Amino acid sequence: MPENTDSKRTEISSMGEFGLIHHLTKDFPIHHEASKTAIGDDAAVLEYPGGHQTLISTDLLLEGVHFDLAWMPLLHLGYKAVAVNLSDIAAMNAIPKQILVSIGISNRFSVEALEELFKGIRAACEKYKIDLIGGDTSSSAAGLSISVTVIGTSRPEQIVHRGGAHVNDLICVTGDLGAAYAGLLILQREKKTFEANPNFQPDLTNYERVVGRQLKPEPRLDMIEFFAKKNIQPTSMIDISDGLASELFHIAKSSE
């Protein structure tokens, strides 16, 4: 269930759609001059300097499919929703600049619960200098859904596609593999034990690292900066979300 850190509960219906949007987004700063018109109009207006191309990617997170609020704090969920999208832009050797966030919410969520969600979104935006420039809200009959669209830029010659690999290319991975999945298995195990015994107190001692990788992943934007500083241009890149073998297959297939 969505946690409420305070006894106060404000019903979403008391604010209305536009009042809720303003309440949740009023503290988001603008980091980029390109964000000419952000939240508050019918569309965002972006103006990039000449010579840059625009990259756009979107992800949808559904309660019960991509996350479980029994063990996923809303604060972490907001952060993760942004992080996984930024990673898609980084996988093209580009820099993310703006996001749009749309949410579907059932009436079991309070304004305070959504404040926690957007606190996590704002934390990710502040850490990676991302502008929140728009989005939408809607009622939902099936829990919580979050859709994040990310916009990035790069010079054409710096963009790396997954279809550029060659025979005998060196395969490099920016981090270790399997930690997030291990964290998921641990969280699912603890939930199952708790459901069988409500007096059970989950103990995640010694599992902080892998659980953290599941709840709060970090996009490897540092590698994009590293490539630029070292003048490294990979032949192909891809974001690993389903395992190394499957992603290498995608690279090989795209590079035929």
Short mmCIF file of C-alpha atoms in Angstrom, two decimals:
data_model
loop_
_atom_site.label_atom_id
_atom_site.label_comp_id
_atom_site.label_asym_id
_atom_site.label_seq_id
_atom_site.Cartn_x
_atom_site.Cartn_y
_atom_site.Cartn_z
CA MET A 1 0.00 0.00 0.00
CA PRO A 2 1.20 3.57 -0.63
CA GLU A 3 2.83 4.80 2.54
CA ASN A 4 1.68 7.97 4.28
CA THR A 5 4.41 9.49 6.41
CA ASP A 6 1.97 11.89 8.05
CA SER A 7 -1.47 11.48 9.63
CA LYS A 8 -2.79 14.20 7.34
CA ARG A 9 -4.55 12.98 4.22
CA THR A 10 -5.62 15.34 1.46
CA GLU A 11 -7.96 13.88 -1.12
CA ILE A 12 -6.84 14.43 -4.72
CA SER A 13 -10.37 15.45 -5.67
CA SER A 14 -10.08 18.50 -3.41
CA MET A 15 -7.46 20.04 -5.70
CA GLY A 16 -8.60 19.18 -9.20
CA GLU A 17 -6.30 18.14 -12.04
CA PHE A 18 -4.59 21.47 -12.69
CA GLY A 19 -4.29 22.33 -9.02
CA LEU A 20 -2.68 18.95 -8.37
CA ILE A 21 -0.22 19.38 -11.26
CA HIS A 22 0.80 22.81 -9.98
CA HIS A 23 1.14 21.55 -6.41
CA LEU A 24 3.38 18.62 -7.39
CA THR A 25 5.59 20.48 -9.88
CA LYS A 26 5.92 24.04 -8.55
CA ASP A 27 9.31 23.40 -6.91
CA PHE A 28 11.04 21.91 -9.96
CA PRO A 29 13.80 24.25 -11.20
CA ILE A 30 14.77 24.78 -14.84
CA HIS A 31 18.39 23.81 -15.62
CA HIS A 32 18.64 24.37 -19.39
CA GLU A 33 18.18 27.48 -21.51
CA ALA A 34 16.65 25.27 -24.20
CA SER A 35 13.54 24.82 -22.03
CA LYS A 36 11.74 27.95 -23.22
CA THR A 37 8.22 26.98 -22.14
CA ALA A 38 7.72 24.22 -19.60
CA ILE A 39 4.73 23.25 -17.44
CA GLY A 40 1.73 25.54 -17.65
CA ASP A 41 0.98 25.60 -21.37
CA ASP A 42 -0.53 23.15 -23.85
CA ALA A 43 2.91 22.08 -25.06
CA ALA A 44 6.54 22.52 -24.07
CA VAL A 45 8.78 24.68 -26.23
CA LEU A 46 12.43 23.68 -26.69
CA GLU A 47 15.10 25.60 -28.57
CA TYR A 48 18.46 23.94 -29.17
CA PRO A 49 21.56 25.50 -30.72
CA GLY A 50 22.35 24.57 -34.32
CA GLY A 51 24.05 21.30 -35.12
CA HIS A 52 22.43 19.16 -32.41
CA GLN A 53 19.96 16.34 -32.93
CA THR A 54 17.12 15.49 -30.55
CA LEU A 55 16.66 12.04 -29.02
CA ILE A 56 13.37 10.95 -27.43
CA SER A 57 12.56 7.81 -25.43
CA THR A 58 9.69 6.74 -23.21
CA ASP A 59 8.99 4.03 -20.63
CA LEU A 60 5.82 2.92 -18.88
CA LEU A 61 5.83 1.49 -15.34
CA LEU A 62 2.71 -0.35 -14.14
CA GLU A 63 1.89 -1.33 -10.57
CA GLY A 64 1.85 -5.10 -10.22
CA VAL A 65 3.94 -5.55 -13.36
CA HIS A 66 7.04 -3.38 -12.97
CA PHE A 67 6.87 -2.57 -9.25
CA ASP A 68 5.18 -3.70 -6.05
CA LEU A 69 4.29 -1.03 -3.50
CA ALA A 70 4.55 -3.64 -0.76
CA TRP A 71 8.31 -3.14 -0.92
CA MET A 72 8.86 -0.19 -3.26
CA PRO A 73 8.68 3.18 -1.43
CA LEU A 74 7.06 5.90 -3.51
CA LEU A 75 10.14 8.08 -3.03
CA HIS A 76 12.34 5.42 -4.63
CA LEU A 77 9.76 4.71 -7.32
CA GLY A 78 9.80 8.33 -8.47
CA TYR A 79 13.59 8.33 -8.62
CA LYS A 80 13.73 5.01 -10.45
CA ALA A 81 11.10 6.05 -13.01
CA VAL A 82 13.37 8.90 -14.07
CA ALA A 83 16.64 6.96 -13.83
CA VAL A 84 15.63 4.12 -16.15
CA ASN A 85 14.61 6.62 -18.82
CA LEU A 86 17.82 8.62 -18.57
CA SER A 87 19.69 5.38 -19.11
CA ASP A 88 18.04 4.94 -22.51
CA ILE A 89 19.41 8.29 -23.68
CA ALA A 90 22.84 7.50 -22.25
CA ALA A 91 22.77 4.24 -24.23
CA MET A 92 22.83 6.38 -27.39
CA ASN A 93 25.89 8.31 -26.15
CA ALA A 94 23.74 11.41 -25.65
CA ILE A 95 22.88 13.74 -22.76
CA PRO A 96 19.32 13.82 -21.36
CA LYS A 97 17.93 17.30 -20.80
CA GLN A 98 14.15 17.22 -20.21
CA ILE A 99 11.41 14.83 -19.12
CA LEU A 100 7.63 14.66 -19.25
CA VAL A 101 5.87 12.64 -16.53
CA SER A 102 2.33 11.27 -16.81
CA ILE A 103 0.62 9.32 -14.03
CA GLY A 104 -2.56 7.30 -13.67
CA ILE A 105 -3.74 7.20 -10.04
CA SER A 106 -6.55 5.44 -8.20
CA ASN A 107 -8.49 7.04 -5.35
CA ARG A 108 -6.55 5.08 -2.74
CA PHE A 109 -3.67 7.52 -3.22
CA SER A 110 -3.62 10.80 -1.31
CA VAL A 111 -1.93 14.05 -2.23
CA GLU A 112 0.69 13.28 0.42
CA ALA A 113 1.48 9.96 -1.27
CA LEU A 114 1.98 11.71 -4.60
CA GLU A 115 4.19 14.28 -2.91
CA GLU A 116 6.51 11.40 -1.96
CA LEU A 117 6.50 10.14 -5.55
CA PHE A 118 7.36 13.56 -6.95
CA LYS A 119 9.98 14.11 -4.26
CA GLY A 120 11.84 11.16 -5.77
CA ILE A 121 11.32 12.50 -9.29
CA ARG A 122 12.68 15.87 -8.22
CA ALA A 123 15.71 14.27 -6.53
CA ALA A 124 16.67 12.54 -9.78
CA CYS A 125 16.08 15.72 -11.78
CA GLU A 126 18.27 17.75 -9.45
CA LYS A 127 21.07 15.17 -9.41
CA TYR A 128 21.24 14.85 -13.19
CA LYS A 129 20.21 18.43 -14.11
CA ILE A 130 16.97 17.45 -15.83
CA ASP A 131 14.06 19.81 -16.50
CA LEU A 132 10.52 18.59 -15.89
CA ILE A 133 8.63 20.31 -18.71
CA GLY A 134 5.23 18.65 -18.83
CA GLY A 135 3.07 15.57 -18.45
CA ASP A 136 -0.47 14.57 -17.56
CA THR A 137 -2.57 13.05 -14.78
CA SER A 138 -5.56 10.76 -15.02
CA SER A 139 -7.70 8.67 -12.72
CA SER A 140 -7.04 4.94 -12.83
CA ALA A 141 -9.12 1.91 -11.91
CA ALA A 142 -6.04 -0.29 -11.58
CA GLY A 143 -3.57 1.22 -9.15
CA LEU A 144 -0.65 3.39 -10.20
CA SER A 145 0.94 3.84 -13.61
CA ILE A 146 3.85 6.12 -14.49
CA SER A 147 4.96 7.09 -17.98
CA VAL A 148 8.14 9.10 -18.41
CA THR A 149 9.33 10.55 -21.70
CA VAL A 150 12.90 11.81 -21.82
CA ILE A 151 14.43 14.20 -24.34
CA GLY A 152 18.16 14.44 -24.99
CA THR A 153 20.57 16.02 -27.43
CA SER A 154 23.81 15.18 -29.15
CA ARG A 155 25.81 16.13 -32.19
CA PRO A 156 25.03 13.70 -35.04
CA GLU A 157 28.57 12.33 -35.22
CA GLN A 158 28.53 11.44 -31.51
CA ILE A 159 25.30 9.42 -31.49
CA VAL A 160 25.92 5.68 -31.15
CA HIS A 161 23.33 3.20 -32.45
CA ARG A 162 23.07 -0.43 -31.47
CA GLY A 163 23.53 -1.48 -35.10
CA GLY A 164 27.15 -0.45 -35.58
CA ALA A 165 29.01 -3.47 -34.18
CA HIS A 166 31.72 -5.27 -36.14
CA VAL A 167 33.29 -8.71 -35.96
CA ASN A 168 36.01 -8.88 -33.27
CA ASP A 169 34.73 -5.78 -31.45
CA LEU A 170 35.55 -5.79 -27.74
CA ILE A 171 32.48 -6.27 -25.51
CA CYS A 172 32.51 -3.93 -22.50
CA VAL A 173 29.97 -3.56 -19.69
CA THR A 174 29.92 -0.37 -17.60
CA GLY A 175 28.95 -2.12 -14.36
CA ASP A 176 28.41 -5.51 -12.80
CA LEU A 177 25.46 -7.67 -13.80
CA GLY A 178 22.74 -9.36 -11.78
CA ALA A 179 22.70 -7.16 -8.68
CA ALA A 180 19.30 -5.59 -9.38
CA TYR A 181 17.76 -8.99 -10.13
CA ALA A 182 19.24 -10.43 -6.94
CA GLY A 183 17.72 -7.52 -5.03
CA LEU A 184 14.32 -8.23 -6.60
CA LEU A 185 14.47 -11.88 -5.57
CA ILE A 186 15.31 -10.91 -1.99
CA LEU A 187 12.45 -8.42 -1.80
CA GLN A 188 10.01 -10.96 -3.21
CA ARG A 189 11.22 -13.56 -0.71
CA GLU A 190 10.76 -11.19 2.22
CA LYS A 191 7.25 -10.27 1.05
CA LYS A 192 6.25 -13.92 0.71
CA THR A 193 7.53 -14.66 4.21
CA PHE A 194 5.67 -11.66 5.62
CA GLU A 195 2.41 -12.75 3.96
CA ALA A 196 2.74 -16.17 5.60
CA ASN A 197 3.60 -14.65 8.98
CA PRO A 198 2.42 -11.05 9.57
CA ASN A 199 4.60 -10.86 12.69
CA PHE A 200 7.71 -11.40 10.59
CA GLN A 201 10.11 -8.45 10.45
CA PRO A 202 12.07 -8.31 7.18
CA ASP A 203 15.83 -8.27 7.66
CA LEU A 204 17.82 -6.88 4.74
CA THR A 205 21.14 -6.77 6.59
CA ASN A 206 24.00 -7.65 4.24
CA TYR A 207 21.73 -7.13 1.23
CA GLU A 208 21.78 -3.33 1.13
CA ARG A 209 23.81 -3.15 -2.07
CA VAL A 210 21.70 -5.45 -4.24
CA VAL A 211 18.42 -4.18 -2.82
CA GLY A 212 19.61 -0.64 -3.50
CA ARG A 213 20.38 -1.55 -7.11
CA GLN A 214 16.77 -2.70 -7.50
CA LEU A 215 15.08 0.17 -5.69
CA LYS A 216 17.36 3.03 -6.76
CA PRO A 217 19.32 2.35 -9.96
CA GLU A 218 21.64 5.01 -11.32
CA PRO A 219 22.00 5.83 -15.04
CA ARG A 220 25.60 5.75 -16.26
CA LEU A 221 25.76 9.32 -17.47
CA ASP A 222 29.27 9.43 -16.06
CA MET A 223 30.36 7.12 -18.87
CA ILE A 224 29.12 9.57 -21.50
CA GLU A 225 31.31 12.24 -19.95
CA PHE A 226 34.20 9.76 -19.78
CA PHE A 227 33.87 8.87 -23.47
CA ALA A 228 33.86 12.55 -24.42
CA LYS A 229 36.91 13.40 -22.31
CA LYS A 230 38.90 10.41 -23.60
CA ASN A 231 37.69 10.87 -27.19
CA ILE A 232 36.24 7.35 -27.23
CA GLN A 233 33.55 6.53 -29.80
CA PRO A 234 32.01 3.05 -29.29
CA THR A 235 30.83 1.27 -32.43
CA SER A 236 27.53 0.30 -30.78
CA MET A 237 25.79 0.69 -27.43
CA ILE A 238 22.69 -0.68 -25.72
CA ASP A 239 21.00 -0.37 -22.33
CA ILE A 240 21.04 -3.71 -20.51
CA SER A 241 17.65 -4.42 -18.98
CA ASP A 242 16.98 -8.07 -19.82
CA GLY A 243 20.43 -9.60 -19.40
CA LEU A 244 23.72 -9.50 -21.28
CA ALA A 245 23.03 -12.37 -23.68
CA SER A 246 19.73 -11.00 -24.96
CA GLU A 247 21.16 -7.50 -25.42
CA LEU A 248 24.17 -8.84 -27.33
CA PHE A 249 21.70 -10.66 -29.56
CA HIS A 250 19.91 -7.37 -30.24
CA ILE A 251 23.23 -5.70 -31.11
CA ALA A 252 24.23 -8.56 -33.41
CA LYS A 253 20.83 -8.61 -35.11
CA SER A 254 20.81 -4.85 -35.63
CA SER A 255 24.37 -4.92 -36.96
CA GLU A 256 23.78 -7.51 -39.68
#
